[in-house]
Amino acid sequence: MPSFDTKLDPNLESVGNAVDTTAKEIGTRFDFKGTSAAVEFKKKDKEVVVLGDSDFQIDQVRDVLFNKLTKQKVDIRFMDIGKVEKIGGDKVKQVLKVKAGIESELAKKIVKVIKDSKMKVNASIQGEEVRIQGNKRDDLQAAMALLRKEIDDVPLSFDNFRD
């Protein structure tokens, strides 16, 4: 029976490269000289920490980071933007989580979209991905198109297409 897996799978190497080039640009830009503006990538926790002196500076660093992510062909929708928090003195930080793996709430939404469409395919949640099975390849391709249209807040990828 033909099937494919739907999942969220960011390229963490490209995220790391974008953070590195952002850090280099922060070091050379005149408007960041003498400030505490910085960005670091914690690969184990899958999060990017942005540091700065003010909310405005955090926004500036985040804009540079998003520009570099786009150049590395990493979809910005992978980034879950946290709140700006005050840390010691007049410094602030913001944590950007990198979404990887489909959370249960999103998985349930995907299954519901598939079932509500009345297509001849079955969707089942398997850990951090959703497997979609059907009798025909055309049905699976229609399901992919439907998911791309309906679930637009995250960059879904379709892998493991089996015939």
Short mmCIF file of C-alpha atoms in Angstrom, two decimals:
data_model
loop_
_atom_site.label_atom_id
_atom_site.label_comp_id
_atom_site.label_asym_id
_atom_site.label_seq_id
_atom_site.Cartn_x
_atom_site.Cartn_y
_atom_site.Cartn_z
CA MET A 1 0.00 0.00 0.00
CA PRO A 2 1.53 3.37 -1.02
CA SER A 3 2.38 5.73 1.86
CA PHE A 4 4.44 8.75 2.90
CA ASP A 5 5.50 10.42 6.13
CA THR A 6 4.75 14.04 7.03
CA LYS A 7 7.19 15.71 9.42
CA LEU A 8 8.97 18.87 10.48
CA ASP A 9 12.64 18.45 9.73
CA PRO A 10 14.83 21.59 9.85
CA ASN A 11 18.43 21.48 8.65
CA LEU A 12 20.26 22.18 11.92
CA GLU A 13 23.61 22.55 10.15
CA SER A 14 22.21 25.40 8.07
CA VAL A 15 20.74 27.00 11.20
CA GLY A 16 24.19 26.80 12.82
CA ASN A 17 25.81 28.36 9.75
CA ALA A 18 23.25 31.19 9.74
CA VAL A 19 23.91 31.87 13.45
CA ASP A 20 27.67 31.92 12.82
CA THR A 21 27.39 34.39 9.93
CA THR A 22 25.00 36.52 12.01
CA ALA A 23 27.55 36.62 14.84
CA LYS A 24 30.25 37.71 12.36
CA GLU A 25 28.05 40.48 10.99
CA ILE A 26 27.19 41.68 14.51
CA GLY A 27 30.92 41.88 15.24
CA THR A 28 31.62 44.05 12.20
CA ARG A 29 28.58 46.34 12.10
CA PHE A 30 29.06 49.87 13.39
CA ASP A 31 25.69 50.09 15.15
CA PHE A 32 26.51 47.03 17.29
CA LYS A 33 30.00 48.21 18.36
CA GLY A 34 30.37 48.46 22.14
CA THR A 35 27.02 46.78 22.85
CA SER A 36 26.19 43.38 24.24
CA ALA A 37 24.48 42.26 21.03
CA ALA A 38 25.16 38.58 20.45
CA VAL A 39 23.57 35.42 19.10
CA GLU A 40 24.34 31.79 19.97
CA PHE A 41 23.01 28.41 18.86
CA LYS A 42 22.47 25.61 21.37
CA LYS A 43 22.25 22.62 19.06
CA LYS A 44 21.45 20.13 21.83
CA ASP A 45 18.46 22.16 23.01
CA LYS A 46 17.57 23.21 19.43
CA GLU A 47 17.34 26.87 20.34
CA VAL A 48 18.91 30.16 19.32
CA VAL A 49 19.52 32.76 22.05
CA VAL A 50 19.59 36.43 21.00
CA LEU A 51 21.15 38.91 23.45
CA GLY A 52 21.07 42.70 23.38
CA ASP A 53 20.82 45.96 25.30
CA SER A 54 17.20 46.76 24.38
CA ASP A 55 14.11 45.39 22.66
CA PHE A 56 14.99 47.42 19.58
CA GLN A 57 18.45 45.87 19.41
CA ILE A 58 16.98 42.37 19.83
CA ASP A 59 14.70 43.10 16.86
CA GLN A 60 17.70 44.28 14.82
CA VAL A 61 19.72 41.12 15.59
CA ARG A 62 16.69 38.92 14.89
CA ASP A 63 16.21 40.62 11.50
CA VAL A 64 19.84 39.92 10.61
CA LEU A 65 19.40 36.29 11.76
CA PHE A 66 16.22 35.80 9.70
CA ASN A 67 17.98 37.26 6.66
CA LYS A 68 20.86 34.78 7.09
CA LEU A 69 18.43 31.88 7.64
CA THR A 70 16.68 32.77 4.39
CA LYS A 71 20.01 32.79 2.54
CA GLN A 72 20.75 29.33 3.99
CA LYS A 73 17.35 28.16 2.65
CA VAL A 74 15.93 27.54 6.15
CA ASP A 75 12.25 28.41 6.43
CA ILE A 76 11.67 31.04 9.12
CA ARG A 77 8.48 29.25 10.16
CA PHE A 78 10.75 26.69 11.90
CA MET A 79 11.53 29.38 14.49
CA ASP A 80 9.22 29.65 17.50
CA ILE A 81 9.82 33.16 18.85
CA GLY A 82 9.78 33.45 22.65
CA LYS A 83 9.24 36.51 24.82
CA VAL A 84 11.92 39.10 25.45
CA GLU A 85 13.23 38.57 29.01
CA LYS A 86 15.23 40.97 31.18
CA ILE A 87 18.53 39.62 32.47
CA GLY A 88 21.13 41.26 34.72
CA GLY A 89 21.40 45.03 34.49
CA ASP A 90 19.87 46.62 31.41
CA LYS A 91 20.39 43.62 29.14
CA VAL A 92 17.65 41.52 27.53
CA LYS A 93 17.50 38.15 25.80
CA GLN A 94 15.12 36.25 23.59
CA VAL A 95 15.00 32.52 22.99
CA LEU A 96 14.01 31.22 19.54
CA LYS A 97 13.14 27.51 19.60
CA VAL A 98 13.74 25.52 16.43
CA LYS A 99 10.67 23.40 15.73
CA ALA A 100 11.61 19.82 14.94
CA GLY A 101 9.15 16.94 14.91
CA ILE A 102 5.39 17.30 14.80
CA GLU A 103 3.82 18.04 18.18
CA SER A 104 0.69 16.09 19.16
CA GLU A 105 -1.62 19.08 18.69
CA LEU A 106 -0.41 19.67 15.12
CA ALA A 107 -0.51 15.92 14.39
CA LYS A 108 -4.15 15.79 15.47
CA LYS A 109 -4.89 18.80 13.24
CA ILE A 110 -3.26 17.04 10.24
CA VAL A 111 -5.26 13.86 10.86
CA LYS A 112 -8.46 15.91 11.18
CA VAL A 113 -7.79 17.75 7.90
CA ILE A 114 -7.24 14.44 6.12
CA LYS A 115 -10.39 12.84 7.58
CA ASP A 116 -12.57 15.90 6.91
CA SER A 117 -11.48 15.92 3.26
CA LYS A 118 -13.26 12.57 2.65
CA MET A 119 -10.26 11.40 0.60
CA LYS A 120 -9.54 7.71 0.35
CA VAL A 121 -6.43 7.90 2.53
CA ASN A 122 -5.70 7.05 6.16
CA ALA A 123 -3.58 9.16 8.49
CA SER A 124 -1.94 7.77 11.62
CA ILE A 125 0.28 9.48 14.19
CA GLN A 126 3.63 7.72 14.67
CA GLY A 127 5.76 9.50 17.23
CA GLU A 128 6.82 12.87 15.84
CA GLU A 129 5.51 12.24 12.34
CA VAL A 130 2.24 11.39 10.61
CA ARG A 131 2.05 8.49 8.14
CA ILE A 132 -0.51 8.78 5.38
CA GLN A 133 -1.53 5.67 3.43
CA GLY A 134 -3.79 5.22 0.44
CA ASN A 135 -4.54 2.84 -2.41
CA LYS A 136 -3.41 5.14 -5.23
CA ARG A 137 -0.46 7.46 -5.70
CA ASP A 138 -2.82 10.14 -7.02
CA ASP A 139 -4.73 10.12 -3.73
CA LEU A 140 -1.47 10.60 -1.81
CA GLN A 141 -0.41 13.47 -4.06
CA ALA A 142 -3.80 15.10 -3.56
CA ALA A 143 -3.34 14.68 0.21
CA MET A 144 0.07 16.41 -0.02
CA ALA A 145 -1.47 19.31 -1.93
CA LEU A 146 -4.28 19.57 0.63
CA LEU A 147 -1.83 19.64 3.55
CA ARG A 148 0.32 22.30 1.86
CA LYS A 149 -2.80 24.42 1.43
CA GLU A 150 -4.44 23.87 4.82
CA ILE A 151 -1.40 23.73 7.16
CA ASP A 152 0.50 26.89 6.27
CA ASP A 153 1.87 27.95 9.67
CA VAL A 154 4.67 25.33 9.63
CA PRO A 155 6.89 24.06 6.77
CA LEU A 156 5.84 20.41 6.47
CA SER A 157 8.09 18.02 4.59
CA PHE A 158 6.96 14.81 2.93
CA ASP A 159 9.45 11.97 3.11
CA ASN A 160 9.64 8.22 2.74
CA PHE A 161 7.27 8.02 -0.23
CA ARG A 162 6.69 4.32 -0.84
CA ASP A 163 4.81 2.70 -3.67
#
